[in-house]
PDB file of C-alpha atoms and ligand atoms in Angstrom:
ATOM      1  CA  MET H  28     -71.508-104.433  42.795  1.00  0.00           C
ATOM      2  CA  ARG H  29     -74.625-103.578  44.838  1.00  0.00           C
ATOM      3  CA  LEU H  30     -74.931-101.262  47.813  1.00  0.00           C
ATOM      4  CA  LEU H  31     -77.638-100.575  50.326  1.00  0.00           C
ATOM      5  CA  HIS H  32     -78.277 -97.020  51.311  1.00  0.00           C
ATOM      6  CA  VAL H  33     -80.177 -96.518  54.642  1.00  0.00           C
ATOM      7  CA  THR H  34     -80.420 -93.215  56.437  1.00  0.00           C
ATOM      8  CA  ASP H  35     -82.085 -91.224  59.197  1.00  0.00           C
ATOM      9  CA  THR H  36     -82.855 -94.120  61.551  1.00  0.00           C
ATOM     10  CA  HIS H  37     -83.224 -91.755  64.515  1.00  0.00           C
ATOM     11  CA  LEU H  38     -82.525 -94.456  67.041  1.00  0.00           C
ATOM     12  CA  GLY H  39     -83.234 -93.711  70.802  1.00  0.00           C
ATOM     13  CA  VAL H  40     -86.492 -92.038  70.813  1.00  0.00           C
ATOM     14  CA  ASP H  41     -87.708 -92.360  74.381  1.00  0.00           C
ATOM     15  CA  ARG H  42     -91.380 -91.396  73.825  1.00  0.00           C
ATOM     16  CA  TRP H  43     -94.114 -93.665  75.158  1.00  0.00           C
ATOM     17  CA  TYR H  44     -97.777 -93.613  74.028  1.00  0.00           C
ATOM     18  CA  ARG H  45    -100.848 -94.178  76.252  1.00  0.00           C
ATOM     19  CA  GLY H  46    -102.144 -97.637  75.344  1.00  0.00           C
ATOM     20  CA  ALA H  47     -98.717 -99.035  74.439  1.00  0.00           C
ATOM     21  CA  PRO H  48     -97.252-101.982  76.372  1.00  0.00           C
ATOM     22  CA  SER H  49     -95.439-101.074  79.551  1.00  0.00           C
ATOM     23  CA  GLY H  50     -91.751-100.666  78.786  1.00  0.00           C
ATOM     24  CA  TRP H  51     -92.264 -99.981  75.109  1.00  0.00           C
ATOM     25  CA  ARG H  52     -90.680 -96.979  73.615  1.00  0.00           C
ATOM     26  CA  ARG H  53     -91.120 -95.468  70.181  1.00  0.00           C
ATOM     27  CA  GLY H  54     -87.411 -96.055  69.624  1.00  0.00           C
ATOM     28  CA  ASP H  55     -88.122 -99.845  69.555  1.00  0.00           C
ATOM     29  CA  ASP H  56     -89.898 -99.232  66.255  1.00  0.00           C
ATOM     30  CA  HIS H  57     -86.998 -97.299  64.865  1.00  0.00           C
ATOM     31  CA  LEU H  58     -84.575 -99.999  65.817  1.00  0.00           C
ATOM     32  CA  ALA H  59     -86.895-102.720  64.232  1.00  0.00           C
ATOM     33  CA  ALA H  60     -87.120-100.683  61.085  1.00  0.00           C
ATOM     34  CA  PHE H  61     -83.319-100.337  60.916  1.00  0.00           C
ATOM     35  CA  ARG H  62     -82.883-104.065  61.454  1.00  0.00           C
ATOM     36  CA  ALA H  63     -85.549-104.860  58.771  1.00  0.00           C
ATOM     37  CA  ALA H  64     -83.775-102.326  56.365  1.00  0.00           C
ATOM     38  CA  LEU H  65     -80.595-104.363  56.651  1.00  0.00           C
ATOM     39  CA  ALA H  66     -82.172-107.570  55.466  1.00  0.00           C
ATOM     40  CA  PRO H  67     -80.415-107.502  52.034  1.00  0.00           C
ATOM     41  CA  ALA H  68     -77.043-107.210  53.875  1.00  0.00           C
ATOM     42  CA  PHE H  69     -77.820-110.052  56.119  1.00  0.00           C
ATOM     43  CA  ALA H  70     -78.983-112.073  53.151  1.00  0.00           C
ATOM     44  CA  GLY H  71     -75.608-111.537  51.399  1.00  0.00           C
ATOM     45  CA  GLU H  72     -77.376-109.578  48.507  1.00  0.00           C
ATOM     46  CA  VAL H  73     -75.278-106.376  48.825  1.00  0.00           C
ATOM     47  CA  ASP H  74     -71.493-105.629  48.904  1.00  0.00           C
ATOM     48  CA  LEU H  75     -71.652-102.477  51.014  1.00  0.00           C
ATOM     49  CA  VAL H  76     -73.979-100.735  53.423  1.00  0.00           C
ATOM     50  CA  LEU H  77     -74.006 -96.887  53.658  1.00  0.00           C
ATOM     51  CA  HIS H  78     -75.753 -94.965  56.428  1.00  0.00           C
ATOM     52  CA  THR H  79     -75.881 -91.219  55.672  1.00  0.00           C
ATOM     53  CA  GLY H  80     -76.593 -89.748  59.146  1.00  0.00           C
ATOM     54  CA  ASP H  81     -79.013 -89.189  61.973  1.00  0.00           C
ATOM     55  CA  LEU H  82     -78.223 -92.557  63.145  1.00  0.00           C
ATOM     56  CA  PHE H  83     -79.495 -91.417  66.573  1.00  0.00           C
ATOM     57  CA  ASP H  84     -82.330 -89.101  67.332  1.00  0.00           C
ATOM     58  CA  ARG H  85     -80.322 -86.834  69.593  1.00  0.00           C
ATOM     59  CA  SER H  86     -76.695 -85.874  70.141  1.00  0.00           C
ATOM     60  CA  ARG H  87     -76.569 -87.590  73.534  1.00  0.00           C
ATOM     61  CA  PRO H  88     -78.360 -90.852  72.836  1.00  0.00           C
ATOM     62  CA  PRO H  89     -79.575 -93.032  75.671  1.00  0.00           C
ATOM     63  CA  PRO H  90     -77.028 -95.769  76.540  1.00  0.00           C
ATOM     64  CA  ARG H  91     -79.521 -98.498  75.703  1.00  0.00           C
ATOM     65  CA  ALA H  92     -79.848 -97.065  72.022  1.00  0.00           C
ATOM     66  CA  VAL H  93     -76.065 -96.851  71.626  1.00  0.00           C
ATOM     67  CA  ALA H  94     -75.583-100.343  72.661  1.00  0.00           C
ATOM     68  CA  ALA H  95     -78.420-101.714  70.408  1.00  0.00           C
ATOM     69  CA  ALA H  96     -76.945 -99.695  67.471  1.00  0.00           C
ATOM     70  CA  ALA H  97     -73.376-100.802  68.109  1.00  0.00           C
ATOM     71  CA  ALA H  98     -74.490-104.506  68.333  1.00  0.00           C
ATOM     72  CA  LEU H  99     -76.526-104.238  65.096  1.00  0.00           C
ATOM     73  CA  LEU H 100     -73.869-102.447  63.174  1.00  0.00           C
ATOM     74  CA  THR H 101     -71.213-105.006  64.356  1.00  0.00           C
ATOM     75  CA  GLU H 102     -73.582-107.910  63.337  1.00  0.00           C
ATOM     76  CA  VAL H 103     -74.136-106.570  59.862  1.00  0.00           C
ATOM     77  CA  ALA H 104     -70.456-105.727  59.453  1.00  0.00           C
ATOM     78  CA  ARG H 105     -69.613-109.445  59.868  1.00  0.00           C
ATOM     79  CA  ARG H 106     -71.323-109.901  56.518  1.00  0.00           C
ATOM     80  CA  VAL H 107     -70.440-106.719  54.641  1.00  0.00           C
ATOM     81  CA  PRO H 108     -68.462-103.380  55.161  1.00  0.00           C
ATOM     82  CA  VAL H 109     -70.488-100.631  56.678  1.00  0.00           C
ATOM     83  CA  LEU H 110     -69.983 -96.851  56.613  1.00  0.00           C
ATOM     84  CA  VAL H 111     -71.701 -94.328  58.840  1.00  0.00           C
ATOM     85  CA  LEU H 112     -71.484 -90.606  58.992  1.00  0.00           C
ATOM     86  CA  PRO H 113     -73.150 -87.988  61.378  1.00  0.00           C
ATOM     87  CA  GLY H 114     -76.235 -86.010  60.644  1.00  0.00           C
ATOM     88  CA  ASN H 115     -77.395 -82.797  62.362  1.00  0.00           C
ATOM     89  CA  HIS H 116     -78.907 -84.842  65.125  1.00  0.00           C
ATOM     90  CA  ASP H 117     -75.574 -86.571  65.678  1.00  0.00           C
ATOM     91  CA  ARG H 118     -73.887 -83.122  66.066  1.00  0.00           C
ATOM     92  CA  ARG H 119     -71.306 -84.478  68.682  1.00  0.00           C
ATOM     93  CA  GLY H 120     -70.075 -87.004  66.058  1.00  0.00           C
ATOM     94  CA  LEU H 121     -70.603 -90.774  66.243  1.00  0.00           C
ATOM     95  CA  ARG H 122     -67.082 -91.965  67.042  1.00  0.00           C
ATOM     96  CA  ALA H 123     -67.373 -90.994  70.741  1.00  0.00           C
ATOM     97  CA  HIS H 124     -70.725 -92.847  71.146  1.00  0.00           C
ATOM     98  CA  LEU H 125     -69.781 -96.005  69.327  1.00  0.00           C
ATOM     99  CA  GLY H 126     -66.644 -96.295  71.315  1.00  0.00           C
ATOM    100  CA  GLY H 127     -64.334 -95.686  68.323  1.00  0.00           C
ATOM    101  CA  ASP H 128     -63.904 -98.335  65.620  1.00  0.00           C
ATOM    102  CA  LEU H 129     -66.286-101.255  65.539  1.00  0.00           C
ATOM    103  CA  PRO H 130     -64.968-104.138  63.508  1.00  0.00           C
ATOM    104  CA  GLY H 131     -65.878-103.650  59.791  1.00  0.00           C
ATOM    105  CA  VAL H 132     -67.585-100.301  60.508  1.00  0.00           C
ATOM    106  CA  THR H 133     -65.978 -97.126  59.026  1.00  0.00           C
ATOM    107  CA  VAL H 134     -67.059 -94.191  61.135  1.00  0.00           C
ATOM    108  CA  VAL H 135     -66.447 -90.910  59.311  1.00  0.00           C
ATOM    109  CA  ASP H 136     -67.017 -87.959  61.649  1.00  0.00           C
ATOM    110  CA  GLU H 137     -65.310 -85.297  59.391  1.00  0.00           C
ATOM    111  CA  ALA H 138     -65.245 -84.770  55.538  1.00  0.00           C
ATOM    112  CA  ALA H 139     -62.850 -87.128  54.017  1.00  0.00           C
ATOM    113  CA  PRO H 140     -62.214 -89.203  50.802  1.00  0.00           C
ATOM    114  CA  VAL H 141     -62.735 -92.843  51.680  1.00  0.00           C
ATOM    115  CA  ARG H 142     -61.954 -95.903  49.542  1.00  0.00           C
ATOM    116  CA  LEU H 143     -64.226 -98.770  50.310  1.00  0.00           C
ATOM    117  CA  ALA H 144     -65.152-101.944  48.278  1.00  0.00           C
ATOM    118  CA  GLY H 145     -63.213-100.496  45.442  1.00  0.00           C
ATOM    119  CA  LEU H 146     -65.299 -97.111  45.375  1.00  0.00           C
ATOM    120  CA  ARG H 147     -64.094 -93.636  45.670  1.00  0.00           C
ATOM    121  CA  LEU H 148     -66.567 -92.215  48.263  1.00  0.00           C
ATOM    122  CA  ALA H 149     -66.577 -88.605  49.130  1.00  0.00           C
ATOM    123  CA  VAL H 150     -68.014 -88.536  52.590  1.00  0.00           C
ATOM    124  CA  VAL H 151     -69.290 -85.060  53.786  1.00  0.00           C
ATOM    125  CA  PRO H 152     -71.164 -85.035  57.167  1.00  0.00           C
ATOM    126  CA  TYR H 153     -73.761 -82.294  57.984  1.00  0.00           C
ATOM    127  CA  LEU H 154     -72.436 -78.742  58.123  1.00  0.00           C
ATOM    128  CA  PRO H 155     -74.504 -75.719  59.072  1.00  0.00           C
ATOM    129  CA  ASP H 156     -73.017 -73.465  56.426  1.00  0.00           C
ATOM    130  CA  ALA H 157     -73.097 -74.115  52.723  1.00  0.00           C
ATOM    131  CA  ALA H 158     -69.802 -72.422  51.976  1.00  0.00           C
ATOM    132  CA  ASP H 159     -68.096 -74.595  54.554  1.00  0.00           C
ATOM    133  CA  TRP H 160     -69.814 -77.656  53.015  1.00  0.00           C
ATOM    134  CA  ALA H 161     -68.501 -76.662  49.619  1.00  0.00           C
ATOM    135  CA  ALA H 162     -64.945 -76.571  50.980  1.00  0.00           C
ATOM    136  CA  ALA H 163     -65.344 -79.867  52.790  1.00  0.00           C
ATOM    137  CA  ALA H 164     -66.927 -81.531  49.672  1.00  0.00           C
ATOM    138  CA  ALA H 165     -63.952 -80.273  47.530  1.00  0.00           C
ATOM    139  CA  PHE H 166     -61.553 -81.923  49.990  1.00  0.00           C
ATOM    140  CA  ALA H 167     -63.511 -85.125  50.151  1.00  0.00           C
ATOM    141  CA  CYS H 168     -63.574 -85.297  46.272  1.00  0.00           C
ATOM    142  CA  HIS H 169     -59.746 -84.912  46.026  1.00  0.00           C
ATOM    143  CA  GLY H 170     -58.470 -87.675  43.766  1.00  0.00           C
ATOM    144  CA  GLY H 171     -61.795 -88.289  42.088  1.00  0.00           C
ATOM    145  CA  VAL H 172     -65.211 -89.527  43.133  1.00  0.00           C
ATOM    146  CA  ASP H 173     -67.653 -92.128  42.266  1.00  0.00           C
ATOM    147  CA  LEU H 174     -70.348 -91.365  44.932  1.00  0.00           C
ATOM    148  CA  LEU H 175     -70.736 -88.358  47.216  1.00  0.00           C
ATOM    149  CA  LEU H 176     -72.322 -89.131  50.590  1.00  0.00           C
ATOM    150  CA  ALA H 177     -74.031 -86.303  52.390  1.00  0.00           C
ATOM    151  CA  HIS H 178     -76.511 -85.338  55.066  1.00  0.00           C
ATOM    152  CA  GLN H 179     -77.613 -81.878  53.881  1.00  0.00           C
ATOM    153  CA  ALA H 180     -80.571 -79.972  52.215  1.00  0.00           C
ATOM    154  CA  PHE H 181     -80.080 -79.508  48.457  1.00  0.00           C
ATOM    155  CA  ASP H 182     -81.628 -76.872  46.292  1.00  0.00           C
ATOM    156  CA  GLY H 183     -85.142 -77.910  45.305  1.00  0.00           C
ATOM    157  CA  VAL H 184     -85.689 -80.702  47.990  1.00  0.00           C
ATOM    158  CA  HIS H 185     -89.060 -80.553  49.747  1.00  0.00           C
ATOM    159  CA  VAL H 186     -90.616 -81.536  53.030  1.00  0.00           C
ATOM    160  CA  PRO H 187     -94.464 -81.098  53.708  1.00  0.00           C
ATOM    161  CA  GLY H 188     -95.200 -77.323  52.942  1.00  0.00           C
ATOM    162  CA  PHE H 189     -91.594 -76.291  52.217  1.00  0.00           C
ATOM    163  CA  VAL H 190     -89.025 -76.222  49.453  1.00  0.00           C
ATOM    164  CA  PHE H 191     -85.314 -75.652  50.321  1.00  0.00           C
ATOM    165  CA  ARG H 192     -83.577 -73.157  48.128  1.00  0.00           C
ATOM    166  CA  ALA H 193     -79.866 -72.406  48.073  1.00  0.00           C
ATOM    167  CA  GLY H 194     -79.117 -68.884  49.385  1.00  0.00           C
ATOM    168  CA  ALA H 195     -82.426 -68.795  51.211  1.00  0.00           C
ATOM    169  CA  GLN H 196     -81.113 -70.978  54.088  1.00  0.00           C
ATOM    170  CA  ARG H 197     -77.498 -70.858  55.288  1.00  0.00           C
ATOM    171  CA  ASP H 198     -77.127 -74.608  55.073  1.00  0.00           C
ATOM    172  CA  THR H 199     -78.807 -75.358  51.820  1.00  0.00           C
ATOM    173  CA  VAL H 200     -76.365 -76.593  49.053  1.00  0.00           C
ATOM    174  CA  GLY H 201     -76.773 -75.476  45.303  1.00  0.00           C
ATOM    175  CA  ALA H 202     -75.115 -76.498  42.095  1.00  0.00           C
ATOM    176  CA  ALA H 203     -72.292 -73.878  42.834  1.00  0.00           C
ATOM    177  CA  HIS H 204     -71.301 -75.719  46.036  1.00  0.00           C
ATOM    178  CA  LEU H 205     -70.908 -79.140  44.328  1.00  0.00           C
ATOM    179  CA  PRO H 206     -67.396 -80.043  43.129  1.00  0.00           C
ATOM    180  CA  VAL H 207     -66.900 -80.842  39.489  1.00  0.00           C
ATOM    181  CA  GLY H 208     -67.238 -84.477  38.656  1.00  0.00           C
ATOM    182  CA  VAL H 209     -69.947 -85.302  41.209  1.00  0.00           C
ATOM    183  CA  ARG H 210     -72.832 -87.250  39.412  1.00  0.00           C
ATOM    184  CA  HIS H 211     -74.540 -89.169  42.180  1.00  0.00           C
ATOM    185  CA  VAL H 212     -75.197 -88.018  45.780  1.00  0.00           C
ATOM    186  CA  LEU H 213     -76.514 -90.466  48.257  1.00  0.00           C
ATOM    187  CA  CYS H 214     -78.120 -88.150  50.816  1.00  0.00           C
ATOM    188  CA  GLY H 215     -79.666 -88.042  54.283  1.00  0.00           C
ATOM    189  CA  HIS H 216     -81.463 -85.419  56.209  1.00  0.00           C
ATOM    190  CA  ILE H 217     -84.653 -85.042  54.188  1.00  0.00           C
ATOM    191  CA  HIS H 218     -87.223 -87.505  55.516  1.00  0.00           C
ATOM    192  CA  PRO H 219     -89.666 -87.789  52.482  1.00  0.00           C
ATOM    193  CA  ARG H 220     -88.081 -90.053  49.779  1.00  0.00           C
ATOM    194  CA  GLN H 221     -87.262 -88.147  46.720  1.00  0.00           C
ATOM    195  CA  VAL H 222     -84.774 -87.426  43.934  1.00  0.00           C
ATOM    196  CA  VAL H 223     -83.575 -83.957  42.790  1.00  0.00           C
ATOM    197  CA  THR H 224     -81.310 -82.778  40.077  1.00  0.00           C
ATOM    198  CA  VAL H 225     -78.641 -80.212  41.174  1.00  0.00           C
ATOM    199  CA  GLY H 226     -76.361 -79.139  38.447  1.00  0.00           C
ATOM    200  CA  GLU H 227     -74.960 -82.255  36.850  1.00  0.00           C
ATOM    201  CA  ALA H 228     -75.683 -84.417  39.936  1.00  0.00           C
ATOM    202  CA  LEU H 229     -78.717 -86.555  40.870  1.00  0.00           C
ATOM    203  CA  VAL H 230     -79.351 -86.322  44.697  1.00  0.00           C
ATOM    204  CA  VAL H 231     -81.120 -89.404  45.848  1.00  0.00           C
ATOM    205  CA  HIS H 232     -82.811 -89.488  49.345  1.00  0.00           C
ATOM    206  CA  PRO H 233     -84.325 -92.844  50.459  1.00  0.00           C
ATOM    207  CA  GLY H 234     -85.769 -90.844  53.453  1.00  0.00           C
ATOM    208  CA  SER H 235     -86.102 -91.773  57.135  1.00  0.00           C
ATOM    209  CA  SER H 236     -86.451 -95.495  57.704  1.00  0.00           C
ATOM    210  CA  GLU H 237     -89.318 -95.069  60.213  1.00  0.00           C
ATOM    211  CA  ARG H 238     -91.586 -92.007  60.595  1.00  0.00           C
ATOM    212  CA  THR H 239     -90.082 -89.438  63.046  1.00  0.00           C
ATOM    213  CA  SER H 240     -93.195 -87.307  63.357  1.00  0.00           C
ATOM    214  CA  PHE H 241     -96.835 -87.257  62.581  1.00  0.00           C
ATOM    215  CA  SER H 242     -96.137 -84.941  59.608  1.00  0.00           C
ATOM    216  CA  GLU H 243     -94.536 -88.073  57.974  1.00  0.00           C
ATOM    217  CA  ARG H 244     -97.719 -90.070  58.424  1.00  0.00           C
ATOM    218  CA  ALA H 245     -98.545 -90.301  54.611  1.00  0.00           C
ATOM    219  CA  GLU H 246     -94.942 -91.121  53.579  1.00  0.00           C
ATOM    220  CA  THR H 247     -93.649 -94.531  52.452  1.00  0.00           C
ATOM    221  CA  LYS H 248     -90.503 -95.403  54.304  1.00  0.00           C
ATOM    222  CA  GLY H 249     -87.556 -97.523  53.282  1.00  0.00           C
ATOM    223  CA  THR H 250     -84.092 -97.596  51.764  1.00  0.00           C
ATOM    224  CA  ALA H 251     -82.402 -97.506  48.347  1.00  0.00           C
ATOM    225  CA  LEU H 252     -80.577-100.336  46.553  1.00  0.00           C
ATOM    226  CA  TRP H 253     -77.818 -99.304  44.114  1.00  0.00           C
ATOM    227  CA  GLU H 254     -76.303-101.300  41.336  1.00  0.00           C
ATOM    228  CA  LEU H 255     -72.897-100.086  40.223  1.00  0.00           C
ATOM    229  CA  GLY H 256     -70.520-101.158  37.590  1.00  0.00           C
ATOM    230  CA  GLY H 257     -71.914 -99.738  34.437  1.00  0.00           C
ATOM    231  CA  ALA H 258     -74.000 -96.469  34.786  1.00  0.00           C
ATOM    232  CA  PRO H 259     -75.223 -96.427  38.391  1.00  0.00           C
ATOM    233  CA  THR H 260     -78.880 -97.246  38.910  1.00  0.00           C
ATOM    234  CA  TRP H 261     -80.988 -97.415  41.992  1.00  0.00           C
ATOM    235  CA  ARG H 262     -84.394 -98.306  43.198  1.00  0.00           C
ATOM    236  CA  PHE H 263     -86.275 -97.497  46.397  1.00  0.00           C
ATOM    237  CA  VAL H 264     -87.289-100.399  48.616  1.00  0.00           C
ATOM    238  CA  ASP H 265     -90.453 -99.939  50.887  1.00  0.00           C
ATOM    239  CA  GLY H 266     -90.114-100.722  54.467  1.00  0.00           C
ATOM    240  CA  ALA H 267     -92.734-101.412  57.012  1.00  0.00           C
ATOM    241  CA  ALA H 268     -93.621 -98.425  59.380  1.00  0.00           C
ATOM    242  CA  ARG H 269     -96.090 -98.163  62.092  1.00  0.00           C
ATOM    243  CA  PRO H 270     -99.296 -96.491  60.924  1.00  0.00           C
ATOM    244  CA  MET H 271     -99.979 -92.902  62.342  1.00  0.00           C
ATOM    245  CA  HIS H 272    -103.217 -90.948  62.402  1.00  0.00           C
ATOM    246  CA  VAL H 273    -104.044 -87.353  63.195  1.00  0.00           C
ATOM    247  CA  VAL H 274    -107.443 -87.095  64.788  1.00  0.00           C
ATOM    248  CA  ASP H 275    -109.247 -83.755  64.563  1.00  0.00           C
ATOM    249  CA  GLY H 276    -112.733 -85.240  65.639  1.00  0.00           C
ATOM    250  CA  PRO H 277    -114.420 -88.494  66.415  1.00  0.00           C
ATOM    251  CA  GLU H 278    -115.019 -89.090  62.708  1.00  0.00           C
ATOM    252  CA  ASP H 279    -111.307 -89.611  62.228  1.00  0.00           C
ATOM    253  CA  LEU H 280    -111.176 -92.601  64.593  1.00  0.00           C
ATOM    254  CA  ASP H 281    -112.553 -94.992  62.019  1.00  0.00           C
ATOM    255  CA  ALA H 282    -109.094 -95.394  60.409  1.00  0.00           C
ATOM    256  CA  VAL H 283    -107.393 -96.214  63.769  1.00  0.00           C
ATOM    257  CA  GLY H 284    -106.343 -99.844  64.149  1.00  0.00           C
ATOM    258  CA  ALA H 285    -104.696-101.849  66.919  1.00  0.00           C
ATOM    259  CA  GLY H 286    -101.173-100.562  67.556  1.00  0.00           C
ATOM    260  CA  ASP H 287    -101.477 -97.508  65.448  1.00  0.00           C
ATOM    261  CA  LEU H 288    -100.157 -94.263  66.764  1.00  0.00           C
ATOM    262  CA  VAL H 289    -102.716 -91.473  67.435  1.00  0.00           C
ATOM    263  CA  LEU H 290    -102.286 -87.734  67.765  1.00  0.00           C
ATOM    264  CA  LEU H 291    -105.329 -85.888  69.146  1.00  0.00           C
ATOM    265  CA  ARG H 292    -105.540 -82.401  67.883  1.00  0.00           C
ATOM    266  CA  GLY H 293    -107.605 -79.355  68.719  1.00  0.00           C
ATOM    267  CA  ALA H 294    -111.089 -80.119  69.882  1.00  0.00           C
ATOM    268  CA  ALA H 295    -110.235 -83.815  69.670  1.00  0.00           C
ATOM    269  CA  GLN H 296    -107.990 -83.354  72.739  1.00  0.00           C
ATOM    270  CA  ASP H 297    -110.776 -84.772  74.846  1.00  0.00           C
ATOM    271  CA  VAL H 298    -110.947 -87.550  77.318  1.00  0.00           C
ATOM    272  CA  GLU H 299    -113.919 -89.250  75.528  1.00  0.00           C
ATOM    273  CA  VAL H 300    -112.177 -89.137  72.187  1.00  0.00           C
ATOM    274  CA  GLU H 301    -109.053 -90.600  73.786  1.00  0.00           C
ATOM    275  CA  ARG H 302    -111.163 -93.358  75.388  1.00  0.00           C
ATOM    276  CA  ALA H 303    -112.599 -94.142  72.034  1.00  0.00           C
ATOM    277  CA  ALA H 304    -109.084 -94.275  70.388  1.00  0.00           C
ATOM    278  CA  LEU H 305    -107.841 -96.531  73.096  1.00  0.00           C
ATOM    279  CA  ALA H 306    -110.911 -98.829  72.600  1.00  0.00           C
ATOM    280  CA  ARG H 307    -109.921 -99.353  69.013  1.00  0.00           C
ATOM    281  CA  GLY H 308    -106.414-100.414  70.133  1.00  0.00           C
ATOM    282  CA  GLY H 309    -104.740 -97.153  69.354  1.00  0.00           C
ATOM    283  CA  TRP H 310    -101.670 -95.833  71.153  1.00  0.00           C
ATOM    284  CA  VAL H 311    -102.237 -92.237  71.947  1.00  0.00           C
ATOM    285  CA  SER H 312     -99.639 -89.515  72.061  1.00  0.00           C
ATOM    286  CA  PRO H 313     -99.641 -88.000  75.560  1.00  0.00           C
ATOM    287  CA  TRP H 314    -101.445 -84.549  75.505  1.00  0.00           C
ATOM    288  CA  ALA H 315    -102.053 -81.918  78.244  1.00  0.00           C
ATOM    289  CA  PRO H 316    -105.714 -81.473  79.197  1.00  0.00           C
ATOM    290  CA  PRO H 317    -106.880 -77.754  79.219  1.00  0.00           C
ATOM    291  CA  THR H 318    -105.493 -76.091  82.310  1.00  0.00           C
ATOM    292  CA  ALA H 319    -108.999 -75.645  83.792  1.00  0.00           C
ATOM    293  CA  GLN H 320    -109.365 -79.458  84.146  1.00  0.00           C
ATOM    294  CA  LEU H 321    -106.209 -79.843  86.165  1.00  0.00           C
ATOM    295  CA  PRO H 322    -106.525 -79.732  89.911  1.00  0.00           C
ATOM    296  CA  LEU H 323    -104.621 -76.777  91.355  1.00  0.00           C
ATOM    297  CA  PHE H 324    -102.035 -77.298  94.066  1.00  0.00           C
ATOM    298  CA  GLY H 325     -99.960 -75.092  96.145  1.00  0.00           C
ATOM    299  CA  ARG H 326    -101.962 -71.832  95.872  1.00  0.00           C
TER     300      ARG H 326
HETATM  301 MN1   MN Z 418     -83.118 -86.826  60.085  1.00  0.00          MN
END
């Protein structure tokens, strides 16, 4: 029994970069990363696909992104059952956008116990309050649990420059919030891939499938492949992600290659630096020139 865990695909980012082809949007990368992440499912190598939230980047995703997501989920569900749950970015739920049930796709908008592929899954979408989460998780674990699926910050997880602690943030979950019997949590929400131990549970985060901000530029993206039957085991699978560079000065341009995303910062927000980045084939995040350089109208 093998399952593929993918999360935080953040489809539907409308952002364009200077130097990128006309009509290209950053969301195209997220969709391509999601499709690439599903390769083991298309190859018949897994028995189940689980997506643990932030399917879309925002709660009202562009219709083009919804149509692409529905088509891809339907395509993969012809090979293998798929389950999706909402993250904090999908705060209006997923059912409404996806048009209800897609064939072979289980959409779980509210905490519930779900039996799928012979597994007892406790499914708990994102909740802003840890006490509410604990109640929802207890309900979802009713009748026993093999895997808990969540989109939440757990005690001890980190993002660059920050460690989450139960009690310090309203939505951070600690050992006291976890139902008895939970040993493995497949979790979304935290974008750097990592594993933390919370009480008796291992909480495994494959991380976002493509970078969602320049703060993720050093992170390896991908998915997790689980093997069940005996004691559950997993391994992270690396995916391809478009390179990103933060440029503080002309010396940082050496690393920029064709099709890489570039963020000009501070003194590097300069038309000459931008020109040099574009000359290297970089795609530059739009920035506002200093107000003094803008022509003034209407005064
Ligand atoms: Mn996310």
